[in-house]
mmCIF file of C-alpha atoms and ligand atoms in Angstrom:
data_model
loop_
_atom_site.group_PDB
_atom_site.id
_atom_site.type_symbol
_atom_site.label_atom_id
_atom_site.label_comp_id
_atom_site.label_asym_id
_atom_site.label_seq_id
_atom_site.Cartn_x
_atom_site.Cartn_y
_atom_site.Cartn_z
ATOM 1 C CA MET H 27 4.818 -13.142 -1.421
ATOM 2 C CA ILE H 28 1.500 -11.739 -2.484
ATOM 3 C CA VAL H 29 0.680 -11.530 -6.178
ATOM 4 C CA ARG H 30 -2.710 -10.146 -7.093
ATOM 5 C CA ARG H 31 -4.096 -8.885 -10.372
ATOM 6 C CA LEU H 32 -6.612 -6.136 -10.968
ATOM 7 C CA LYS H 33 -8.674 -8.384 -13.252
ATOM 8 C CA ASP H 34 -9.065 -10.917 -10.448
ATOM 9 C CA ILE H 35 -10.576 -8.456 -7.940
ATOM 10 C CA LEU H 36 -13.046 -6.663 -10.228
ATOM 11 C CA ASN H 37 -16.646 -7.147 -9.011
ATOM 12 C CA THR H 38 -15.487 -8.754 -5.755
ATOM 13 C CA THR H 39 -15.652 -7.266 -2.230
ATOM 14 C CA ARG H 40 -12.325 -5.552 -3.019
ATOM 15 C CA ASP H 41 -14.081 -3.517 -5.742
ATOM 16 C CA VAL H 42 -15.958 -0.666 -3.996
ATOM 17 C CA LYS H 43 -18.028 1.767 -6.070
ATOM 18 C CA THR H 44 -19.832 5.039 -5.333
ATOM 19 C CA GLU H 45 -21.452 7.641 -7.604
ATOM 20 C CA THR H 46 -18.150 9.463 -8.131
ATOM 21 C CA TRP H 47 -15.443 6.790 -7.875
ATOM 22 C CA ALA H 48 -14.543 3.121 -7.984
ATOM 23 C CA SER H 49 -11.771 1.809 -5.739
ATOM 24 C CA ARG H 50 -10.055 -1.500 -6.476
ATOM 25 C CA ARG H 51 -8.375 -2.438 -3.221
ATOM 26 C CA LEU H 52 -5.331 -4.426 -4.224
ATOM 27 C CA LEU H 53 -3.722 -4.528 -0.754
ATOM 28 C CA LEU H 54 -5.674 -4.233 2.512
ATOM 29 C CA ARG H 55 -4.921 -4.414 6.215
ATOM 30 C CA ASP H 56 -5.253 -8.197 6.304
ATOM 31 C CA ASP H 57 -2.359 -8.429 3.839
ATOM 32 C CA GLY H 58 -0.093 -7.227 6.647
ATOM 33 C CA MET H 59 1.906 -4.571 4.787
ATOM 34 C CA GLY H 60 1.103 -1.683 7.151
ATOM 35 C CA PHE H 61 -0.542 0.284 4.332
ATOM 36 C CA SER H 62 -3.222 -0.355 1.730
ATOM 37 C CA MET H 63 -2.864 0.264 -1.996
ATOM 38 C CA HIS H 64 -5.701 0.784 -4.426
ATOM 39 C CA GLU H 65 -6.339 1.640 -8.041
ATOM 40 C CA THR H 66 -9.024 4.311 -7.991
ATOM 41 C CA THR H 67 -11.037 5.635 -10.915
ATOM 42 C CA ILE H 68 -12.580 9.071 -10.448
ATOM 43 C CA PHE H 69 -15.450 9.414 -12.867
ATOM 44 C CA ALA H 70 -15.159 12.219 -15.436
ATOM 45 C CA GLY H 71 -16.844 15.484 -14.513
ATOM 46 C CA THR H 72 -17.470 14.564 -10.856
ATOM 47 C CA GLN H 73 -16.384 16.127 -7.601
ATOM 48 C CA THR H 74 -15.961 14.397 -4.239
ATOM 49 C CA HIS H 75 -15.666 15.983 -0.810
ATOM 50 C CA ILE H 76 -12.913 14.189 1.128
ATOM 51 C CA TRP H 77 -11.536 14.583 4.642
ATOM 52 C CA TYR H 78 -9.394 11.685 5.858
ATOM 53 C CA LYS H 79 -9.245 12.585 9.543
ATOM 54 C CA ASN H 80 -8.159 9.061 10.497
ATOM 55 C CA HIS H 81 -5.753 8.265 7.660
ATOM 56 C CA LEU H 82 -2.896 9.665 5.612
ATOM 57 C CA GLU H 83 -3.328 9.161 1.875
ATOM 58 C CA ALA H 84 -0.886 9.570 -1.007
ATOM 59 C CA VAL H 85 -2.280 9.650 -4.548
ATOM 60 C CA TYR H 86 -0.376 9.186 -7.815
ATOM 61 C CA CYS H 87 -2.131 10.043 -11.067
ATOM 62 C CA VAL H 88 -1.488 7.717 -14.000
ATOM 63 C CA GLU H 89 -4.278 8.755 -16.392
ATOM 64 C CA GLY H 90 -6.757 11.599 -16.891
ATOM 65 C CA SER H 91 -6.600 14.957 -15.173
ATOM 66 C CA GLY H 92 -8.366 17.077 -12.616
ATOM 67 C CA GLU H 93 -7.751 19.170 -9.537
ATOM 68 C CA VAL H 94 -7.641 19.216 -5.763
ATOM 69 C CA GLU H 95 -9.099 22.264 -4.000
ATOM 70 C CA LEU H 96 -8.142 22.615 -0.353
ATOM 71 C CA ILE H 97 -10.841 23.590 2.140
ATOM 72 C CA PRO H 98 -11.059 26.242 3.501
ATOM 73 C CA SER H 99 -8.137 28.024 1.795
ATOM 74 C CA GLY H 100 -9.445 27.475 -1.751
ATOM 75 C CA GLU H 101 -5.924 26.719 -3.001
ATOM 76 C CA VAL H 102 -6.148 24.640 -6.193
ATOM 77 C CA PHE H 103 -3.610 22.096 -7.479
ATOM 78 C CA ARG H 104 -3.756 20.628 -10.990
ATOM 79 C CA ILE H 105 -3.500 16.850 -11.110
ATOM 80 C CA GLU H 106 -2.261 15.098 -14.253
ATOM 81 C CA PRO H 107 -0.321 11.933 -15.092
ATOM 82 C CA GLY H 108 2.965 11.940 -13.178
ATOM 83 C CA THR H 109 1.592 14.043 -10.288
ATOM 84 C CA ILE H 110 1.603 12.730 -6.727
ATOM 85 C CA TYR H 111 -0.162 14.474 -3.868
ATOM 86 C CA ALA H 112 0.079 13.502 -0.221
ATOM 87 C CA LEU H 113 -2.525 14.529 2.347
ATOM 88 C CA ASN H 114 0.095 14.755 5.076
ATOM 89 C CA LYS H 115 -2.015 17.119 7.178
ATOM 90 C CA ASN H 116 -5.283 15.189 6.852
ATOM 91 C CA ASP H 117 -6.176 17.972 4.434
ATOM 92 C CA ARG H 118 -9.874 18.475 3.774
ATOM 93 C CA HIS H 119 -10.484 18.981 0.055
ATOM 94 C CA TRP H 120 -12.570 18.665 -3.074
ATOM 95 C CA LEU H 121 -11.286 16.187 -5.651
ATOM 96 C CA ARG H 122 -12.479 16.872 -9.187
ATOM 97 C CA ALA H 123 -11.947 14.956 -12.425
ATOM 98 C CA ASP H 124 -12.078 16.965 -15.623
ATOM 99 C CA ALA H 125 -15.016 16.304 -17.935
ATOM 100 C CA GLY H 126 -14.316 14.015 -20.854
ATOM 101 C CA ALA H 127 -12.159 11.307 -19.319
ATOM 102 C CA ASP H 128 -11.996 9.356 -16.088
ATOM 103 C CA MET H 129 -8.991 9.940 -13.867
ATOM 104 C CA ARG H 130 -7.015 6.837 -12.849
ATOM 105 C CA LEU H 131 -5.087 7.044 -9.579
ATOM 106 C CA VAL H 132 -2.922 4.777 -7.440
ATOM 107 C CA CYS H 133 -3.710 5.471 -3.777
ATOM 108 C CA THR H 134 -2.053 4.321 -0.554
ATOM 109 C CA PHE H 135 -3.493 4.663 2.935
ATOM 110 C CA ASN H 136 -1.780 4.616 6.330
ATOM 111 C CA PRO H 137 -3.172 3.008 8.416
ATOM 112 C CA ALA H 138 -4.327 0.446 5.900
ATOM 113 C CA LEU H 139 -7.997 0.302 5.009
ATOM 114 C CA VAL H 140 -9.820 -2.857 6.040
ATOM 115 C CA GLY H 141 -11.719 -2.820 2.757
ATOM 116 C CA THR H 142 -15.297 -1.719 3.386
ATOM 117 C CA GLU H 143 -14.683 2.023 3.815
ATOM 118 C CA VAL H 144 -16.772 4.609 1.996
ATOM 119 C CA HIS H 145 -16.989 8.320 2.815
ATOM 120 C CA ASP H 146 -19.421 9.426 5.508
ATOM 121 C CA ALA H 147 -21.358 12.707 5.282
ATOM 122 C CA ASP H 148 -18.167 14.629 6.188
ATOM 123 C CA GLY H 149 -16.014 12.804 3.627
ATOM 124 C CA VAL H 150 -14.357 10.724 6.357
ATOM 125 C CA TYR H 151 -13.382 7.039 6.424
ATOM 126 C CA ALA H 152 -14.042 5.563 9.882
ATOM 127 C CA ALA H 153 -11.011 4.501 11.881
ATOM 128 C CA ALA H 154 -10.515 0.753 11.575
ATOM 129 C CA PRO H 155 -11.336 -1.283 14.666
ATOM 130 C CA GLU H 156 -8.291 -2.438 16.638
ATOM 131 C CA VAL H 157 -7.043 -5.925 15.857
ATOM 132 C CA ALA H 158 -7.411 -8.232 18.873
ATOM 133 C CA ALA H 159 -4.047 -9.062 20.446
HETATM 134 C C1 9YT L 227 -8.345 9.962 -4.178
HETATM 135 C C2 9YT L 227 -9.390 9.420 -3.271
HETATM 136 O O1 9YT L 227 -9.269 9.434 -2.090
HETATM 137 N N1 9YT L 227 -10.453 8.909 -3.890
HETATM 138 C C3 9YT L 227 -11.519 8.262 -3.155
HETATM 139 C C4 9YT L 227 -11.342 6.755 -3.095
HETATM 140 C C5 9YT L 227 -10.103 6.336 -2.319
HETATM 141 N N2 9YT L 227 -8.899 6.617 -3.039
HETATM 142 C C6 9YT L 227 -10.134 4.841 -2.089
HETATM 143 O O2 9YT L 227 -10.877 4.375 -1.217
HETATM 144 O O3 9YT L 227 -9.419 4.119 -2.800
#
């Protein structure tokens, strides 16, 4: 069994930060679960362009609020505690946190992230290299 605590991974290689978010990667590919699970903080008043062409992501909001705007349709979905959204069509989108408070999210990725991923210029996470047989 794996038991891991958020406080034990802060400021380690499992704690990845950008200008608009911090991702604490609690479970990664090497943990062998077939998915990764992260606690992500989206900084208040920011927006991030995201397009997970190589992954499916589900996101559950536990704190704060914001919105997802799909590209190119412009359809907007409010995100607040108790809301889950699933990018089941590799949906390209803007993710925005309302001003005033950070948004705290629990995120899962399939396939699992290896741990070093950050968005490229198109908002994409690179596909993980194959594991040697
Ligand atoms: C919701 C979202 O995708 N935010 C960007 C960070 C990502 N969740 C991650 O790497 O944990």
